[in-house]
Coordinates of C-alpha atoms in Angstrom, one line a residue:
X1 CA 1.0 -1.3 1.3
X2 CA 1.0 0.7 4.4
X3 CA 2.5 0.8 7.7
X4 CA -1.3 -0.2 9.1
X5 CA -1.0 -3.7 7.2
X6 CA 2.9 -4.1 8.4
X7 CA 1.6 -3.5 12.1
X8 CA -1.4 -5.9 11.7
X9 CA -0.6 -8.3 9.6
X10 CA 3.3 -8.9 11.3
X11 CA 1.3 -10.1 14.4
X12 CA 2.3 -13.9 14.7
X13 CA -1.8 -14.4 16.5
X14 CA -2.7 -13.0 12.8
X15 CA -0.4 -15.6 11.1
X16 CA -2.3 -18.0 13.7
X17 CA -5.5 -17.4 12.5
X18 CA -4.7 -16.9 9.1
X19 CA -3.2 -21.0 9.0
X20 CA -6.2 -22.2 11.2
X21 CA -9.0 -21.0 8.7
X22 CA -6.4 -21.9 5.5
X23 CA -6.4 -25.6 7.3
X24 CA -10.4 -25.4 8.0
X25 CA -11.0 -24.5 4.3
X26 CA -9.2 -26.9 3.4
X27 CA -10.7 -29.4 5.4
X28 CA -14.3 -28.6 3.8
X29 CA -12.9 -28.9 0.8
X30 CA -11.4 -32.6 1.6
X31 CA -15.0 -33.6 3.2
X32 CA -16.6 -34.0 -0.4
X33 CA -14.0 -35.6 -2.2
X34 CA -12.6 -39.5 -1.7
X35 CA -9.7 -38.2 -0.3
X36 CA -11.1 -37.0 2.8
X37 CA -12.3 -40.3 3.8
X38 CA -10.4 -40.6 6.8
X39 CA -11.7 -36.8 8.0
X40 CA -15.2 -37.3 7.7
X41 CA -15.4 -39.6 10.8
X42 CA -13.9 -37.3 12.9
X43 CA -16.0 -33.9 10.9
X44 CA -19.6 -35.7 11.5
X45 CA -18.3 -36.2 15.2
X46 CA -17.6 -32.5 15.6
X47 CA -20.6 -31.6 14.1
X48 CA -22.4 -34.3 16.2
X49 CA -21.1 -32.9 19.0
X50 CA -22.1 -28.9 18.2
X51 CA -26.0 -30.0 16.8
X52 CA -26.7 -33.2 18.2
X53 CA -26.6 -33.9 14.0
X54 CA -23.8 -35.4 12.1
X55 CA -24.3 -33.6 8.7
X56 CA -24.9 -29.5 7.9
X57 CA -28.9 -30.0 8.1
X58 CA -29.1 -27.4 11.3
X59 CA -27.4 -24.9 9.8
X60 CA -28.0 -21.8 7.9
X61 CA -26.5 -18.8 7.5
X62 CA -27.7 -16.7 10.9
X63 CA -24.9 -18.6 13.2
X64 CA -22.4 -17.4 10.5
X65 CA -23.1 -14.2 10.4
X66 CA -23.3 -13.8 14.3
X67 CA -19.3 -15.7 14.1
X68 CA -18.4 -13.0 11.6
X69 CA -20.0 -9.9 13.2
X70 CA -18.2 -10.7 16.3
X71 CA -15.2 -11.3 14.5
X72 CA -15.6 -8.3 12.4
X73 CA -16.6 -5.9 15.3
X74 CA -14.0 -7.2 17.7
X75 CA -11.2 -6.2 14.8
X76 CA -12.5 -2.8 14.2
X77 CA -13.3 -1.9 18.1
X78 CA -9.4 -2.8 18.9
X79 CA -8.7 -0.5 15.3
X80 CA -10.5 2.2 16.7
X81 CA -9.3 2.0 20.4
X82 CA -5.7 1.5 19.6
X83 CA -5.8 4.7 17.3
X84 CA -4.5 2.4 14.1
X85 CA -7.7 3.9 12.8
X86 CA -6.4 8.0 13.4
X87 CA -3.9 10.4 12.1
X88 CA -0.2 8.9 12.6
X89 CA 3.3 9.8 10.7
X90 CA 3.6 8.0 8.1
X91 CA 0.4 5.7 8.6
X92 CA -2.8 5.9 5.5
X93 CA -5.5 4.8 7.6
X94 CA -8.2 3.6 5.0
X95 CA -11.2 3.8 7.5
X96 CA -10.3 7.5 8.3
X97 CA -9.9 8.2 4.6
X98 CA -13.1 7.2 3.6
X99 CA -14.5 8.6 7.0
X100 CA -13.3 12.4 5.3
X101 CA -14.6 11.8 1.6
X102 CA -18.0 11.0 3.3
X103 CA -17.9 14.3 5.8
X104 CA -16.5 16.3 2.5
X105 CA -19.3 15.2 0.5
X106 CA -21.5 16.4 3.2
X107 CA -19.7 20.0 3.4
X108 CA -20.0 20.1 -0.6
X109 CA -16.8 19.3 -1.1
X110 CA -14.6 17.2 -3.5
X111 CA -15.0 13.3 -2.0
X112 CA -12.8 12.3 -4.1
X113 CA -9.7 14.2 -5.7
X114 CA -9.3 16.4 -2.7
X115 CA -10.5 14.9 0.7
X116 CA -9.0 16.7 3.6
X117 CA -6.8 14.2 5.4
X118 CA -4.8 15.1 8.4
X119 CA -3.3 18.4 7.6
X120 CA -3.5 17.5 3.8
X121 CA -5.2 16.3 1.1
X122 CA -6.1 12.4 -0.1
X123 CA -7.3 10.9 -3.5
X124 CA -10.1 8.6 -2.7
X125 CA -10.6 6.3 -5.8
X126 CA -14.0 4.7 -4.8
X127 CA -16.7 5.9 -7.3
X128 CA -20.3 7.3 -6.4
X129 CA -22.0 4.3 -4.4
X130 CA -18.9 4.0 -2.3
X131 CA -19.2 8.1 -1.5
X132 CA -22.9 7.6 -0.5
X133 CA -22.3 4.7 1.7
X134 CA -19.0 6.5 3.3
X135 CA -21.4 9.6 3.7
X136 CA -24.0 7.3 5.6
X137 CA -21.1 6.2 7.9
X138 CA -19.6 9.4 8.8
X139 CA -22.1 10.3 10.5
X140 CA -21.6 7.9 13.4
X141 CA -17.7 8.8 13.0
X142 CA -15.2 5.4 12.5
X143 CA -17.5 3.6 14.0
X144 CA -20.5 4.2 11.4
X145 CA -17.8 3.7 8.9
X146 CA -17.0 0.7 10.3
X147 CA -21.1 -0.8 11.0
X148 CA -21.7 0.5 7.1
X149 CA -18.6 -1.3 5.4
X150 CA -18.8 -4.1 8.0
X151 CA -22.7 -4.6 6.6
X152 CA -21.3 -4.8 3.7
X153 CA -18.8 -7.4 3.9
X154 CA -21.5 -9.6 6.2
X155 CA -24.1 -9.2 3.2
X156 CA -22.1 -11.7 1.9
X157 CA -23.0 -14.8 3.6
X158 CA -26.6 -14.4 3.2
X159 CA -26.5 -13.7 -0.4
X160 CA -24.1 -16.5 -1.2
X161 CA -26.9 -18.6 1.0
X162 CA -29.6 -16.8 -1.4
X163 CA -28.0 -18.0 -4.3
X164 CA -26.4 -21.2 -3.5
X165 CA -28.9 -23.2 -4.7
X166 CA -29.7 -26.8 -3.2
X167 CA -25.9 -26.9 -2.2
X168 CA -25.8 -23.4 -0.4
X169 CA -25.5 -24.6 3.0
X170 CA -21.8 -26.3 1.9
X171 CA -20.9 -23.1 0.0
X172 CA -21.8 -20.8 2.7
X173 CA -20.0 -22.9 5.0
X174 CA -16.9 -22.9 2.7
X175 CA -16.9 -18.8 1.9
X176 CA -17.4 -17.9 5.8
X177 CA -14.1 -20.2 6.4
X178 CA -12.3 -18.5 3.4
X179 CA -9.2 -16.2 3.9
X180 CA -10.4 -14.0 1.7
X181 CA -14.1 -13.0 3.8
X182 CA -13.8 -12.0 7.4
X183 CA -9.9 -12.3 7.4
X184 CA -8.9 -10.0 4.8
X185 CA -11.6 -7.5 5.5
X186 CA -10.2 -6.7 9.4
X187 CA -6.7 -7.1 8.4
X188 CA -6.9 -4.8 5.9
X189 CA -9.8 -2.0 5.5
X190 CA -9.4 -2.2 1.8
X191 CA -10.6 -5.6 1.8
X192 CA -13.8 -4.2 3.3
X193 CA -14.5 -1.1 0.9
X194 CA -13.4 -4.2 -2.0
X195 CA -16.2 -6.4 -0.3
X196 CA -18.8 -4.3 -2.6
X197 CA -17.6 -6.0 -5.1
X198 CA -18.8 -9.5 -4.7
X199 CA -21.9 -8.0 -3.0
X200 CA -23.2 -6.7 -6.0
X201 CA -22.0 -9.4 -8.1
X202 CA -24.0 -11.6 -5.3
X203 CA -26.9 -9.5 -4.9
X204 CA -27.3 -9.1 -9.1
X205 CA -27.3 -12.9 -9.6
X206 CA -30.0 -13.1 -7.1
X207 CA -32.2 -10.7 -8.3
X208 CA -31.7 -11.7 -11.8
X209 CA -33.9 -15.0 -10.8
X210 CA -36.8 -12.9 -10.2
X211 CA -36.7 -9.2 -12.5
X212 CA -34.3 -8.5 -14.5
X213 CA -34.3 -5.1 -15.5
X214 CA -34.0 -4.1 -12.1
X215 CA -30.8 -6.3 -11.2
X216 CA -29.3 -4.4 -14.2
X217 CA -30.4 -0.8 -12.7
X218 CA -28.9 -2.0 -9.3
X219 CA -25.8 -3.9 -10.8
X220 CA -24.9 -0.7 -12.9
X221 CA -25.6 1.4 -9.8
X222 CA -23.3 -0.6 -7.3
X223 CA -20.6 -1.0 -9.6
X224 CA -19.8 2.6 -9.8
X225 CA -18.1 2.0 -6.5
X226 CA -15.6 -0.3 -7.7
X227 CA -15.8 0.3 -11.7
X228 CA -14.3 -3.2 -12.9
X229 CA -17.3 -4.6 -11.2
X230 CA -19.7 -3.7 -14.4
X231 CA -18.0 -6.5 -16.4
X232 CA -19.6 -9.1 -14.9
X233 CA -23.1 -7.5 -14.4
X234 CA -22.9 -6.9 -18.2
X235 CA -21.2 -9.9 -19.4
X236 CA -23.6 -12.2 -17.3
X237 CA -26.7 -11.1 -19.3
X238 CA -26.3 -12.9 -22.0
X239 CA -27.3 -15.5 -19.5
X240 CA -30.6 -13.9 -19.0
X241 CA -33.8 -16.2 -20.1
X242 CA -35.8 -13.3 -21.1
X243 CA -35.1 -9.8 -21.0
X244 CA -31.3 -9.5 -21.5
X245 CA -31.3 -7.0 -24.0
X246 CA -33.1 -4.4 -21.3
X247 CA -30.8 -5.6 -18.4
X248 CA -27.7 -4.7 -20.2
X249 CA -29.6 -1.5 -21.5
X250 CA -30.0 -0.7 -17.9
X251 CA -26.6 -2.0 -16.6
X252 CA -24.5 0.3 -18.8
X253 CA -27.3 3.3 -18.7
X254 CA -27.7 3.7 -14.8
X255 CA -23.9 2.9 -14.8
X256 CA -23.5 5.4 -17.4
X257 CA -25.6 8.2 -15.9
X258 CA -24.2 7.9 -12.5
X259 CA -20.7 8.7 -14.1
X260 CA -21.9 11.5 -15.9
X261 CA -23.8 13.4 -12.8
X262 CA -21.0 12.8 -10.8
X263 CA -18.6 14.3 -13.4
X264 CA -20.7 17.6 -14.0
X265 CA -20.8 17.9 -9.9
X266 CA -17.3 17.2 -9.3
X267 CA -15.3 17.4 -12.9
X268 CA -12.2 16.1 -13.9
X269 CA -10.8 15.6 -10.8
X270 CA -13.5 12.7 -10.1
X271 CA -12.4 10.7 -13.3
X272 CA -8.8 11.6 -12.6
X273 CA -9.3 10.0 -8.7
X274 CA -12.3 6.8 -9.8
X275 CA -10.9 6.0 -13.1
X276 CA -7.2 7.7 -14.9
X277 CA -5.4 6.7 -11.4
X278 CA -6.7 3.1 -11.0
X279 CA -6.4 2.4 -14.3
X280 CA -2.4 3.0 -14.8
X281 CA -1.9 2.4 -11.2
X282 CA 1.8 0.7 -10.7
X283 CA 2.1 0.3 -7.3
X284 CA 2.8 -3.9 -6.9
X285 CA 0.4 -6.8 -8.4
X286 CA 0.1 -10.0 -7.4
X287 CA 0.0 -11.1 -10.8
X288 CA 2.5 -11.6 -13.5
X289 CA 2.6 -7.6 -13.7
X290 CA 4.3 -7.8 -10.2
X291 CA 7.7 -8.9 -11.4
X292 CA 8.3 -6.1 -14.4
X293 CA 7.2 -4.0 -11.6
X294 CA 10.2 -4.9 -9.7
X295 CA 12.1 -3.7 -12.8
X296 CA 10.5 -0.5 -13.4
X297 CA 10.1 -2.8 -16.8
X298 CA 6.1 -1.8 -17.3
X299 CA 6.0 1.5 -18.6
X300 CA 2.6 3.6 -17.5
X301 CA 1.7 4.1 -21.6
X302 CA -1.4 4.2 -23.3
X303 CA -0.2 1.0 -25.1
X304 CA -0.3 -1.2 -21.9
X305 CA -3.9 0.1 -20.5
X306 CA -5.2 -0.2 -24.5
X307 CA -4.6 -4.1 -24.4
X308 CA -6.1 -4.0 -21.0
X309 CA -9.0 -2.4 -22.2
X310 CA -9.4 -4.9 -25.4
X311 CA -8.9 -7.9 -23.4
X312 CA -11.0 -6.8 -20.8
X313 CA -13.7 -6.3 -23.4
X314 CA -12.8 -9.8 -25.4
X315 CA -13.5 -11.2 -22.2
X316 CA -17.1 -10.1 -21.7
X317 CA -18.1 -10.4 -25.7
X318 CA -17.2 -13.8 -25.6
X319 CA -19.1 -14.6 -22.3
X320 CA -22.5 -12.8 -23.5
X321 CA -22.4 -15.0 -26.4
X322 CA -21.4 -18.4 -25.3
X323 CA -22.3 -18.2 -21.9
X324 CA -25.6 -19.2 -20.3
X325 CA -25.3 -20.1 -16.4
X326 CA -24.7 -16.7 -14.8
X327 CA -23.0 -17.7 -12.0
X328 CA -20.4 -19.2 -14.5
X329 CA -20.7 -15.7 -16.7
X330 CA -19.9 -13.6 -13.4
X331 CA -17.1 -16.0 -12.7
X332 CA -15.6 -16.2 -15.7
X333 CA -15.7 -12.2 -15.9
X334 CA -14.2 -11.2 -12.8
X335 CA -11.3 -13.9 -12.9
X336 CA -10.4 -12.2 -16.5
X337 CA -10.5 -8.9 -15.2
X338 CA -7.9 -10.4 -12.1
X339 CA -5.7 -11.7 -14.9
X340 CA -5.3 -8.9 -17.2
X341 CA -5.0 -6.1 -14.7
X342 CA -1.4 -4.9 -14.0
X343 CA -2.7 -3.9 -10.2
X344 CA -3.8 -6.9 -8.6
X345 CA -4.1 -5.7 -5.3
X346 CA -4.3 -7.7 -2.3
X347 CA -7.3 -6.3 -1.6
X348 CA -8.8 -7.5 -4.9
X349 CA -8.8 -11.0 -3.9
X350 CA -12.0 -10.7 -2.3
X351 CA -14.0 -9.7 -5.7
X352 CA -13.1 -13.6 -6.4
X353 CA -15.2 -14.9 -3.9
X354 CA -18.5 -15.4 -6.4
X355 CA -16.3 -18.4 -8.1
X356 CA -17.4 -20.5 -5.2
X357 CA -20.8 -20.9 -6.5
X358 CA -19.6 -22.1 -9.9
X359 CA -18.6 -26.2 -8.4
X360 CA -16.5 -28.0 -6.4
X361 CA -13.2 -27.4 -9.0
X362 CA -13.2 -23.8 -8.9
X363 CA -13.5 -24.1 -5.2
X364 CA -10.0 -25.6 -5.0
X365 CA -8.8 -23.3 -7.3
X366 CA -10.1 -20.5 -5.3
X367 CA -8.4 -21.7 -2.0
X368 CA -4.9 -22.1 -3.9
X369 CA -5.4 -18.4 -5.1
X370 CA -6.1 -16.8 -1.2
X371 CA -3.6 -19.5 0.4
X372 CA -0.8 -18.3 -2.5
X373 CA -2.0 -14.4 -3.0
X374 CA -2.0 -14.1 1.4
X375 CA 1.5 -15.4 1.7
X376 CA 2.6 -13.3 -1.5
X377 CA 1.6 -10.4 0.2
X378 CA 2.7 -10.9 3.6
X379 CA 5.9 -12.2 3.3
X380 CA 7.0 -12.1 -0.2
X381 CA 6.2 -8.1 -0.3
X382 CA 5.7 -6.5 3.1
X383 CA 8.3 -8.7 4.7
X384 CA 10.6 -9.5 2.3
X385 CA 10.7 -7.5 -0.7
X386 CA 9.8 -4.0 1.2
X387 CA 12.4 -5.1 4.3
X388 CA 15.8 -6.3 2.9
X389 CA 14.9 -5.7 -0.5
X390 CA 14.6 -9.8 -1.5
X391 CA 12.2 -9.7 -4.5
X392 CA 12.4 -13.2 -5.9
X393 CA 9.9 -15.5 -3.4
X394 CA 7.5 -12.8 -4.6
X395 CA 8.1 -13.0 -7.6
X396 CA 7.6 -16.6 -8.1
X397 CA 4.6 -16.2 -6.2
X398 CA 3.4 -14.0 -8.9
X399 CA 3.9 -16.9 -11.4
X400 CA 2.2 -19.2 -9.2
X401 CA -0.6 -16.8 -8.7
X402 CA -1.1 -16.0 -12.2
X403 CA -1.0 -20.1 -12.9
X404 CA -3.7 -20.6 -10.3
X405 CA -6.1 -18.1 -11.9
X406 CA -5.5 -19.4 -15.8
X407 CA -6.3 -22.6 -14.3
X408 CA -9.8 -21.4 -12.6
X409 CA -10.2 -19.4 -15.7
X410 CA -9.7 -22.5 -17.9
X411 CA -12.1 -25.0 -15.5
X412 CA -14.7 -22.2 -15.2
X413 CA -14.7 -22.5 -19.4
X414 CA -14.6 -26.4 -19.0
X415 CA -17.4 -26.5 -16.9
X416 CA -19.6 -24.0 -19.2
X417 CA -18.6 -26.5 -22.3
X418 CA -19.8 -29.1 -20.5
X419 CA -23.3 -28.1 -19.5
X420 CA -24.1 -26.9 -23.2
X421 CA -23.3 -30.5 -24.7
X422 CA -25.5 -32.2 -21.8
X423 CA -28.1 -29.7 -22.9
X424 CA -27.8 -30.5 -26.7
X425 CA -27.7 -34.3 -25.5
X426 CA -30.9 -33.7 -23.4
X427 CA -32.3 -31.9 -26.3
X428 CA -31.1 -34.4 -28.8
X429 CA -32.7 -37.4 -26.6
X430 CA -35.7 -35.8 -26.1

């Protein structure tokens, strides 16, 4: 938590737009069930209205993208203008931080354990494919940064179109309207270095359609930027028709080779920074973790990241063997790895976003995580817990959170269950 997010975030025209687009979600959500009866009149009028057409036909993903660029660029132009962006006392700015690990890796320094940062030095814990893309940035100063990460968080919305199936234009509709896209990304920078995450999740899925071996090579690649990412590119293909032996071969092997060059340039310090730091981090989570943090009653011990690890890896054995929809595999993955961490960052939210594609349920359960994990943050830690020291609401949000995700967990299994027996009863009948 820094003293960026109290600024930004404690702005009452944030709040604002943070409860309009909650509402609006929420209202796509009620438009396909028979509970939103009484709103689709007045939806198909509004849409009527904008298109001349009373349904979604008109639209793809191009006007959303244009909404969220502006959006996006308007955020970061104020950020850079208003010097929230710069050195302050007091202040970690994440867009300057990563704007220094990209000019150190430039100058053949250390981008990661020992990034000069306003008169000192910064840990930057974003693996190899985070460095390159900070190193593209800094060249055009915070504003590169800001056009490379922004690219990234927009890639979003045409690879969730890309992937949606015959129901994508509802499911772009519903992630460009989420809390956790545009929102989270300008209101906090981290969100937008976290947007990699479901970008490569996004972007393997799609090219696991078409070759497979390469949507490993690219999957490992990317998720050396955020490591936790490589579950679900690994555990997803046991979902691939034909060649899923090779795509985990090359998921773990170009993951595993862009580890090891980037430990014999930059050595200890880079696993120290991308891996030993992240992994017993014990800052805040907005999980169950969050309230023996309170207590100083989670110890940083090997013990607690060993049952991390094992149920991290449970996780992914059992979906390579029983799963076989990918988008389900990739959900079911990453909502584990949200579960079992003991620093579930804000910012983490956003890796979650690849559960829309898995049906209408985990859609619900999805908006009840950003509606409860937004309001956890904002009031229950920065405002409450950090200011007068009032630690319960936050830590019943915790609980709640954690529910919510079991829950998605548990449907996302459900729904996997259920499309294996109508496939045994399809195969049966025929």
């Amino acid at each position: 938590m820094t003293n960026e997010a109290v600024a930004v975030l404690s702005n009452w025209d944030t709040w604002g737009v943070f409860g309009l687009l909650t509402v609006v979600n929420l209202v796509v959500l009620l438009y396909r069930t028979r509970y939103g009866v009484r709103l689709r009149p007045a939806v198909q009028r509004l849409l009527h209205r904008l298109s001349g057409r009373s349904d979604l036909g008109w639209l793809d993903w191009r006007p959303l993208l244009v909404m969220a660029a502006i959006w996006f660029g308007g955020f970061s132009a104020y950020g850079i203008l208003n010097g929230q962006y710069g050195c302050q006392p007091g202040i970690l700015s994440d867009a300057l931080g990563v704007m220094d690990s990209g000019r150190a890796f430039w100058a053949g320094g250390d981008p990661f354990s020992a990034v000069p940062y306003c008169g000192g030095t910064l840990l930057v814990p974003y693996g190899l494919a985070a460095v390159l893309l900070d190193a593209l940035g800094s060249l055009g100063g915070l504003t590169g940064i800001c056009i490379v990460w922004g690219a990234v968080v927009l890639s979003i919305l045409p690879l969730t179109w890309a992937v949606g199936g015959d129901d994508r234009r509802y499911i772009t509709v519903f992630v460009a309207s989420s809390i956790l896209f545009v929102p989270l990304a300008t209101s906090e920078f981290g969100g937008a270095t976290n947007a990699i995450v479901p970008m490569t999740l996004l972007l393997t899925l799609y090219l696991a359609e078409r070759r497979e071996v390469l949507a490993g090579i690219l999957g490992g690649f990317l998720s050396t930027a955020r490591f936790p990412s490589l579950f679900p590119v690994l555990a997803m293909d046991g979902s691939v028709p034909r060649r899923r032996l090779w795509s985990f071969v090359a998921a773990a092997g170009t993951f595993g080779a862009a580890t090891a060059l980037s430990y014999a340039v930059w050595g200890s310090g880079f696993l120290n920074s991308v891996f030993v730091g992240e992994i017993g981090r014990r800052s805040y989570s907005l999980n169950v973790y969050g309230i023996f943090l309170f207590h100083n009653a989670l110890p940083s011990s090997l013990g607690v990241e060993a049952a991390q690890a094992t149920l991290t890896i449970a996780v992914v054995v059992a979906v390579l063997a029983w799963v076989r929809s990918p988008v389900r595999a990739v959900a079911i993955t990453i909502v584990g790895v949200a579960l079992v961490t003991p620093f579930l960052s804000y910012n983490f939210l956003i890796w979650l976003l690849p559960c829309a594609l898995a049906g209408a349920r985990p859609r619900w359960w999805l908006w009840g995580v950003a509606t409860v994990g937004a309001v956890n943050f904002n009031l229950g830690l920065i405002t409450w817990a950090s200011g007068p020291g009032v630690v319960w609401p936050a830590e019943v949000m915790d609980v709640v959170l954690t529910a919510l995700l079991l829950g998605l967990f548990v449907d996302l299994w459900r729904g996997e269950l259920a499309a294996r027996r109508e496939r045994n009863a399809t195969v049966t009948t025929a």
